[in-house]
Amino acid sequence: YRQTNRQITRSPNHQIKSSLFFVLFPRFVLFVLDPMNSTPPAHYDDLNNRHVLVTGGAGGIGAGVTEAFVGQGARVSVLDKDADAGRAMVDRLGDAVRFYPVDLTDADATVAAVEDAQTTFGPVEVLVNNAGFDPRYDAADMTVEQWDDLFRLNVRHYFVTSRAVLPGMIER
């Protein structure tokens, strides 16, 4: 998909009017529609009071995902390093959101934040591993340290958060 002004084009023969994005998770596809679209967004009652954890949920696409889940009645835990954006999100969205400032490259801190989130809202039922960073290094110039930093954020935290929420998901 590529986003253009007010439309997303999948192929020359298929166009979707309005800007939208979607999040896939078991049994659902959640669409967030542009407010100028005349079609109201769908409401999924199954998401009401569900605990959703979003990494990188304080800004960018993650903030949109967080807002969409709150709009569906979910309780959302946001793990992000941007404390100002996280606090602003809680101020804007209220009690349905809890913000946990954490460096997702630190596995122990990430697990502790997930445990805190589960103490507040119960076991995580939906996990959105969204956080990432893509500085576009030239492979010939990239250092091993830069590779390790990218791997810790873009790959390893997915494993760490998934492993931390899995026992509660299996039990449920």
Coordinates of N, CA and C in Angstrom, one line a residue:
Y1 N 0.8 -1.2 0.0 CA 0.0 0.0 0.0 C 0.9 1.2 0.0
R2 N 0.4 2.3 -0.6 CA 1.1 3.5 -0.5 C 0.0 4.6 -0.3
Q3 N 0.3 5.5 0.6 CA -0.6 6.5 1.0 C -0.4 7.7 0.1
T4 N -1.5 8.2 -0.5 CA -1.5 9.5 -1.2 C -2.5 10.4 -0.6
N5 N -2.6 11.6 -1.1 CA -3.5 12.6 -0.5 C -4.9 12.1 -0.5
R6 N -5.5 11.8 0.6 CA -6.8 11.3 0.8 C -7.2 10.0 0.1
Q7 N -6.2 9.2 -0.2 CA -6.6 7.9 -0.7 C -5.4 7.0 -0.6
I8 N -5.6 5.7 -0.4 CA -4.6 4.7 -0.4 C -4.8 3.8 -1.6
T9 N -3.7 3.6 -2.3 CA -3.8 2.8 -3.6 C -3.1 1.5 -3.4
R10 N -3.8 0.4 -3.6 CA -3.2 -0.9 -3.5 C -2.7 -1.3 -4.9
S11 N -3.4 -1.0 -5.9 CA -3.1 -1.4 -7.2 C -3.8 -0.4 -8.1
P12 N -3.5 -0.3 -9.4 CA -4.2 0.6 -10.3 C -5.7 0.4 -10.3
N13 N -6.2 -0.8 -10.1 CA -7.6 -1.1 -10.2 C -8.3 -1.1 -8.9
H14 N -7.6 -0.8 -7.8 CA -8.3 -0.9 -6.5 C -7.9 0.3 -5.7
Q15 N -8.9 1.2 -5.4 CA -8.6 2.4 -4.6 C -9.6 2.4 -3.4
I16 N -9.1 2.9 -2.3 CA -10.0 3.1 -1.1 C -10.0 4.6 -0.8
K17 N -11.2 5.1 -0.8 CA -11.3 6.6 -0.6 C -11.1 6.8 0.9
S18 N -10.5 7.9 1.2 CA -10.2 8.4 2.6 C -8.9 7.7 3.1
S19 N -8.3 8.4 4.0 CA -7.1 7.9 4.7 C -7.5 6.9 5.7
L20 N -6.8 5.7 5.8 CA -7.1 4.8 6.8 C -5.9 3.9 7.1
F21 N -5.9 3.3 8.2 CA -4.9 2.3 8.5 C -5.6 1.2 9.2
F22 N -4.9 0.0 9.3 CA -5.5 -1.1 10.1 C -4.5 -1.8 10.9
V23 N -5.0 -2.4 11.9 CA -4.2 -3.2 12.8 C -4.8 -4.6 12.8
L24 N -4.0 -5.6 12.6 CA -4.5 -7.0 12.6 C -4.2 -7.6 14.0
F25 N -5.1 -8.3 14.5 CA -4.9 -9.1 15.7 C -6.0 -10.2 15.7
P26 N -5.9 -11.2 16.5 CA -6.8 -12.3 16.4 C -8.2 -11.9 16.3
R27 N -8.9 -12.3 15.3 CA -10.3 -12.2 15.0 C -10.8 -10.8 14.7
F28 N -9.9 -9.8 14.5 CA -10.4 -8.5 14.3 C -9.5 -7.8 13.2
V29 N -10.1 -6.9 12.5 CA -9.4 -5.9 11.7 C -10.0 -4.6 12.1
L30 N -9.2 -3.7 12.7 CA -9.7 -2.4 13.2 C -9.4 -1.3 12.2
F31 N -10.4 -0.6 11.6 CA -10.2 0.4 10.7 C -10.4 1.8 11.4
V32 N -9.5 2.7 11.1 CA -9.7 4.1 11.7 C -9.9 5.0 10.5
L33 N -11.0 5.6 10.3 CA -11.3 6.3 9.2 C -11.1 7.8 9.4
D34 N -10.8 8.5 8.3 CA -10.6 9.9 8.3 C -12.0 10.5 8.7
P35 N -11.9 11.5 9.7 CA -13.2 12.1 10.2 C -14.0 12.8 9.1
M36 N -13.4 13.1 7.9 CA -14.2 13.8 6.9 C -15.0 12.8 6.1
N37 N -14.7 11.5 6.3 CA -15.5 10.4 5.6 C -16.9 10.4 6.2
S38 N -17.9 10.2 5.3 CA -19.3 10.2 5.8 C -19.7 8.9 6.5
T39 N -18.9 7.8 6.2 CA -19.2 6.5 6.8 C -18.6 6.5 8.2
P40 N -19.5 6.2 9.2 CA -19.0 6.1 10.6 C -18.1 4.9 10.8
P41 N -17.1 5.0 11.6 CA -16.3 3.8 11.9 C -17.1 2.7 12.6
A42 N -16.7 1.5 12.3 CA -17.3 0.3 12.9 C -17.0 0.3 14.4
H43 N -17.9 -0.3 15.2 CA -17.6 -0.4 16.6 C -17.6 -1.9 16.9
Y44 N -16.5 -2.4 17.6 CA -16.4 -3.8 17.9 C -16.6 -3.9 19.4
D45 N -17.8 -4.4 19.8 CA -18.1 -4.6 21.2 C -17.1 -5.5 21.9
D46 N -16.5 -6.5 21.2 CA -15.6 -7.4 21.8 C -14.3 -6.7 22.4
L47 N -14.1 -5.5 21.9 CA -12.9 -4.7 22.5 C -13.2 -4.0 23.7
N48 N -14.5 -3.8 24.1 CA -14.9 -3.1 25.3 C -14.2 -3.7 26.5
N49 N -13.5 -2.9 27.3 CA -12.8 -3.3 28.5 C -11.6 -4.3 28.3
R50 N -11.2 -4.5 27.1 CA -10.1 -5.4 26.8 C -8.8 -4.6 27.1
H51 N -7.8 -5.3 27.6 CA -6.5 -4.7 27.9 C -5.6 -4.8 26.6
V52 N -5.3 -3.7 26.1 CA -4.4 -3.6 24.9 C -3.1 -2.9 25.3
L53 N -2.0 -3.5 24.9 CA -0.7 -2.9 25.1 C -0.1 -2.5 23.8
V54 N 0.3 -1.3 23.7 CA 0.9 -0.7 22.5 C 2.3 -0.2 22.7
T55 N 3.3 -0.8 22.1 CA 4.7 -0.3 22.2 C 4.8 0.9 21.2
G56 N 5.5 1.9 21.6 CA 5.7 3.0 20.7 C 4.3 3.7 20.5
G57 N 3.5 3.7 21.5 CA 2.1 4.2 21.3 C 1.9 5.6 21.7
A58 N 2.9 6.4 21.9 CA 2.8 7.8 22.3 C 2.8 8.7 21.1
G59 N 3.3 8.3 20.0 CA 3.5 9.2 18.8 C 3.3 8.4 17.5
G60 N 3.1 9.2 16.5 CA 3.0 8.6 15.1 C 1.9 7.6 15.0
I61 N 2.1 6.5 14.3 CA 1.1 5.5 14.0 C 0.7 4.9 15.3
G62 N 1.6 4.7 16.3 CA 1.3 4.1 17.6 C 0.2 5.0 18.3
A63 N 0.3 6.3 18.2 CA -0.7 7.2 18.9 C -2.1 7.0 18.2
G64 N -2.1 6.8 16.9 CA -3.3 6.6 16.2 C -3.9 5.2 16.6
V65 N -3.1 4.2 16.8 CA -3.5 2.9 17.2 C -4.1 3.0 18.6
T66 N -3.4 3.7 19.5 CA -3.9 3.9 20.9 C -5.2 4.6 20.9
E67 N -5.4 5.7 20.2 CA -6.6 6.4 20.1 C -7.8 5.5 19.6
A68 N -7.5 4.7 18.6 CA -8.5 3.9 18.0 C -9.0 2.8 19.0
F69 N -8.1 2.2 19.7 CA -8.5 1.2 20.7 C -9.3 1.9 21.8
V70 N -8.9 3.0 22.3 CA -9.6 3.8 23.3 C -11.0 4.1 22.8
G71 N -11.1 4.5 21.5 CA -12.4 4.8 20.9 C -13.3 3.5 20.8
Q72 N -12.7 2.4 20.9 CA -13.5 1.1 20.9 C -13.8 0.6 22.3
G73 N -13.4 1.4 23.3 CA -13.7 1.1 24.7 C -12.7 0.2 25.4
A74 N -11.5 0.0 24.7 CA -10.4 -0.7 25.3 C -9.7 0.1 26.4
R75 N -9.0 -0.6 27.3 CA -8.1 0.0 28.2 C -6.7 -0.2 27.6
V76 N -5.9 0.9 27.5 CA -4.7 0.8 26.7 C -3.5 1.1 27.6
S77 N -2.5 0.3 27.6 CA -1.2 0.6 28.2 C -0.2 0.9 27.1
V78 N 0.4 2.0 27.3 CA 1.4 2.5 26.2 C 2.8 2.5 26.8
L79 N 3.7 1.8 26.1 CA 5.1 1.7 26.5 C 5.8 2.5 25.4
D80 N 6.5 3.6 25.9 CA 7.2 4.5 25.0 C 8.3 5.2 25.7
K81 N 9.3 5.7 25.0 CA 10.4 6.5 25.7 C 10.1 7.9 25.8
D82 N 9.1 8.4 25.0 CA 8.8 9.8 24.9 C 7.8 10.2 26.0
A83 N 8.4 10.6 27.2 CA 7.5 10.9 28.4 C 6.6 12.0 28.1
D84 N 7.0 13.1 27.4 CA 6.1 14.2 27.2 C 4.9 13.8 26.4
A85 N 5.2 13.1 25.3 CA 4.1 12.7 24.4 C 3.1 11.7 25.2
G86 N 3.7 10.8 26.0 CA 2.9 9.9 26.7 C 2.0 10.6 27.8
R87 N 2.6 11.5 28.5 CA 1.7 12.3 29.4 C 0.7 13.1 28.7
A88 N 1.0 13.7 27.6 CA 0.0 14.4 26.8 C -1.1 13.5 26.4
M89 N -0.8 12.3 26.0 CA -1.8 11.3 25.6 C -2.8 11.0 26.7
V90 N -2.2 10.7 27.9 CA -3.0 10.4 29.1 C -3.9 11.6 29.4
D91 N -3.4 12.8 29.3 CA -4.2 14.0 29.6 C -5.3 14.1 28.6
R92 N -5.1 13.8 27.3 CA -6.1 13.9 26.3 C -7.1 12.8 26.3
L93 N -6.7 11.5 26.6 CA -7.6 10.4 26.5 C -8.2 9.9 27.8
G94 N -7.6 10.4 28.9 CA -8.1 10.1 30.2 C -7.8 8.7 30.8
D95 N -8.6 8.2 31.7 CA -8.4 7.0 32.5 C -8.3 5.7 31.7
A96 N -8.7 5.7 30.5 CA -8.6 4.5 29.6 C -7.1 4.2 29.2
V97 N -6.2 5.1 29.4 CA -4.8 5.0 29.0 C -3.9 5.1 30.2
R98 N -2.9 4.2 30.3 CA -1.8 4.3 31.2 C -0.5 4.4 30.4
F99 N 0.3 5.3 30.8 CA 1.6 5.4 30.1 C 2.7 4.9 31.0
Y100 N 3.6 4.2 30.4 CA 4.8 3.6 31.1 C 6.0 4.1 30.3
P101 N 6.8 5.1 30.8 CA 8.0 5.5 30.1 C 9.0 4.4 30.3
V102 N 9.5 3.9 29.1 CA 10.5 2.8 29.2 C 11.3 2.8 27.9
D103 N 12.6 2.5 28.1 CA 13.5 2.3 26.9 C 13.3 0.8 26.5
L104 N 12.7 0.6 25.4 CA 12.4 -0.8 25.0 C 13.6 -1.6 24.6
T105 N 14.7 -1.0 24.5 CA 16.0 -1.8 24.3 C 16.5 -2.4 25.6
D106 N 15.9 -2.0 26.7 CA 16.3 -2.6 28.0 C 15.2 -3.6 28.4
A107 N 15.6 -4.9 28.2 CA 14.7 -6.0 28.4 C 14.1 -6.0 29.8
D108 N 14.9 -5.9 30.8 CA 14.4 -5.9 32.2 C 13.4 -4.8 32.5
A109 N 13.7 -3.6 32.0 CA 12.8 -2.5 32.2 C 11.5 -2.7 31.4
T110 N 11.6 -3.3 30.3 CA 10.4 -3.5 29.4 C 9.5 -4.6 30.2
V111 N 10.1 -5.6 30.6 CA 9.3 -6.7 31.4 C 8.7 -6.0 32.6
A112 N 9.4 -5.2 33.3 CA 8.9 -4.5 34.5 C 7.7 -3.6 34.1
A113 N 7.8 -2.9 33.0 CA 6.7 -2.1 32.6 C 5.5 -2.9 32.2
V114 N 5.7 -4.0 31.5 CA 4.6 -4.9 31.2 C 3.9 -5.5 32.4
E115 N 4.7 -5.9 33.4 CA 4.1 -6.3 34.7 C 3.3 -5.3 35.4
D116 N 3.8 -4.0 35.4 CA 3.1 -2.9 36.0 C 1.8 -2.7 35.3
A117 N 1.8 -2.8 34.0 CA 0.6 -2.6 33.2 C -0.4 -3.7 33.5
Q118 N 0.0 -4.9 33.6 CA -0.9 -6.0 33.9 C -1.4 -5.9 35.3
T119 N -0.7 -5.3 36.2 CA -1.2 -5.1 37.6 C -2.3 -4.1 37.6
T120 N -2.2 -3.1 36.7 CA -3.3 -2.1 36.6 C -4.5 -2.5 35.9
F121 N -4.3 -3.1 34.7 CA -5.5 -3.4 33.8 C -5.7 -4.9 33.7
G122 N -5.0 -5.8 34.3 CA -5.1 -7.2 34.2 C -4.3 -7.7 33.0
P123 N -4.4 -9.0 32.7 CA -3.6 -9.6 31.6 C -3.8 -8.9 30.3
V124 N -2.8 -8.8 29.5 CA -2.9 -8.2 28.2 C -3.6 -9.1 27.3
E125 N -4.6 -8.6 26.6 CA -5.4 -9.4 25.7 C -5.1 -9.2 24.2
V126 N -4.5 -8.0 23.9 CA -4.1 -7.6 22.6 C -2.8 -6.9 22.7
L127 N -1.8 -7.4 22.0 CA -0.5 -6.8 22.0 C -0.2 -6.2 20.6
V128 N 0.2 -4.9 20.5 CA 0.6 -4.3 19.3 C 2.0 -3.8 19.4
N129 N 2.9 -4.6 18.9 CA 4.3 -4.3 18.9 C 4.6 -3.3 17.7
N130 N 4.5 -2.0 18.0 CA 4.6 -1.0 17.0 C 5.9 -0.2 17.0
A131 N 6.6 -0.1 18.1 CA 7.8 0.7 18.2 C 8.8 0.3 17.2
G132 N 9.5 1.2 16.7 CA 10.6 0.9 15.8 C 11.3 2.2 15.3
F133 N 12.5 2.0 14.7 CA 13.3 3.1 14.3 C 14.0 2.7 13.0
D134 N 14.0 3.6 12.0 CA 14.6 3.2 10.7 C 15.4 4.4 10.2
P135 N 16.7 4.5 10.6 CA 17.5 5.6 10.2 C 18.1 5.5 8.8
R136 N 17.9 4.4 8.2 CA 18.4 4.2 6.8 C 19.9 4.4 6.6
Y137 N 20.7 3.6 7.4 CA 22.1 3.6 7.3 C 22.5 3.0 5.9
D138 N 23.6 3.5 5.4 CA 24.2 2.8 4.3 C 24.9 1.6 4.8
A139 N 24.6 0.4 4.3 CA 25.1 -0.9 4.9 C 26.6 -0.9 4.9
A140 N 27.3 -0.3 3.9 CA 28.7 -0.3 3.9 C 29.3 0.6 5.0
D141 N 28.6 1.6 5.5 CA 29.1 2.5 6.5 C 28.5 2.1 7.9
M142 N 27.6 1.2 8.0 CA 26.9 0.9 9.3 C 27.9 0.2 10.2
T143 N 27.9 0.6 11.5 CA 28.8 -0.1 12.5 C 28.0 -1.2 13.1
V144 N 28.8 -2.1 13.8 CA 28.2 -3.2 14.5 C 27.3 -2.6 15.7
E145 N 27.8 -1.6 16.3 CA 27.0 -1.0 17.4 C 25.7 -0.4 16.9
Q146 N 25.7 0.2 15.7 CA 24.4 0.7 15.1 C 23.5 -0.4 14.8
W147 N 24.0 -1.5 14.3 CA 23.2 -2.7 14.0 C 22.6 -3.3 15.3
D148 N 23.4 -3.4 16.3 CA 22.9 -3.9 17.6 C 21.8 -3.0 18.1
D149 N 22.0 -1.7 18.1 CA 20.9 -0.8 18.6 C 19.6 -1.0 17.8
L150 N 19.7 -1.0 16.5 CA 18.5 -1.2 15.6 C 17.9 -2.6 15.9
F151 N 18.6 -3.6 16.1 CA 18.1 -4.9 16.4 C 17.4 -5.0 17.7
R152 N 18.0 -4.3 18.7 CA 17.4 -4.3 20.1 C 16.0 -3.6 20.0
L153 N 15.9 -2.6 19.3 CA 14.6 -1.9 19.2 C 13.6 -2.5 18.2
N154 N 14.1 -2.8 17.0 CA 13.2 -3.2 16.0 C 12.9 -4.7 16.0
V155 N 13.6 -5.5 16.7 CA 13.3 -6.9 16.7 C 13.2 -7.5 18.1
R156 N 14.2 -7.3 18.9 CA 14.3 -7.9 20.2 C 13.1 -7.5 21.1
H157 N 12.7 -6.3 21.1 CA 11.6 -5.9 22.1 C 10.3 -6.6 21.7
Y158 N 10.1 -7.0 20.4 CA 8.9 -7.8 20.0 C 8.9 -9.1 20.8
F159 N 10.1 -9.8 20.8 CA 10.2 -11.0 21.6 C 10.0 -10.8 23.1
V160 N 10.6 -9.8 23.6 CA 10.6 -9.5 25.1 C 9.1 -9.2 25.5
T161 N 8.4 -8.4 24.8 CA 7.0 -8.1 25.2 C 6.1 -9.2 24.9
S162 N 6.3 -10.0 23.8 CA 5.5 -11.1 23.5 C 5.6 -12.2 24.6
R163 N 6.8 -12.5 25.0 CA 7.1 -13.4 26.0 C 6.5 -13.0 27.4
A164 N 6.5 -11.7 27.7 CA 6.0 -11.2 28.9 C 4.5 -11.3 29.0
V165 N 3.8 -11.2 27.9 CA 2.3 -11.2 27.9 C 1.7 -12.6 27.7
L166 N 2.6 -13.5 27.1 CA 2.1 -14.8 26.7 C 1.4 -15.7 27.8
P167 N 2.0 -15.7 29.0 CA 1.4 -16.6 30.0 C -0.1 -16.1 30.3
G168 N -0.3 -14.8 30.4 CA -1.7 -14.4 30.6 C -2.6 -14.7 29.5
M169 N -2.1 -14.6 28.2 CA -2.9 -14.9 27.1 C -3.3 -16.4 27.0
I170 N -2.3 -17.2 27.4 CA -2.5 -18.7 27.4 C -3.5 -19.0 28.4
E171 N -3.4 -18.5 29.6 CA -4.3 -18.7 30.7 C -5.7 -18.3 30.4
R172 N -5.9 -17.2 29.7 CA -7.2 -16.7 29.4 C -7.8 -17.6 28.4

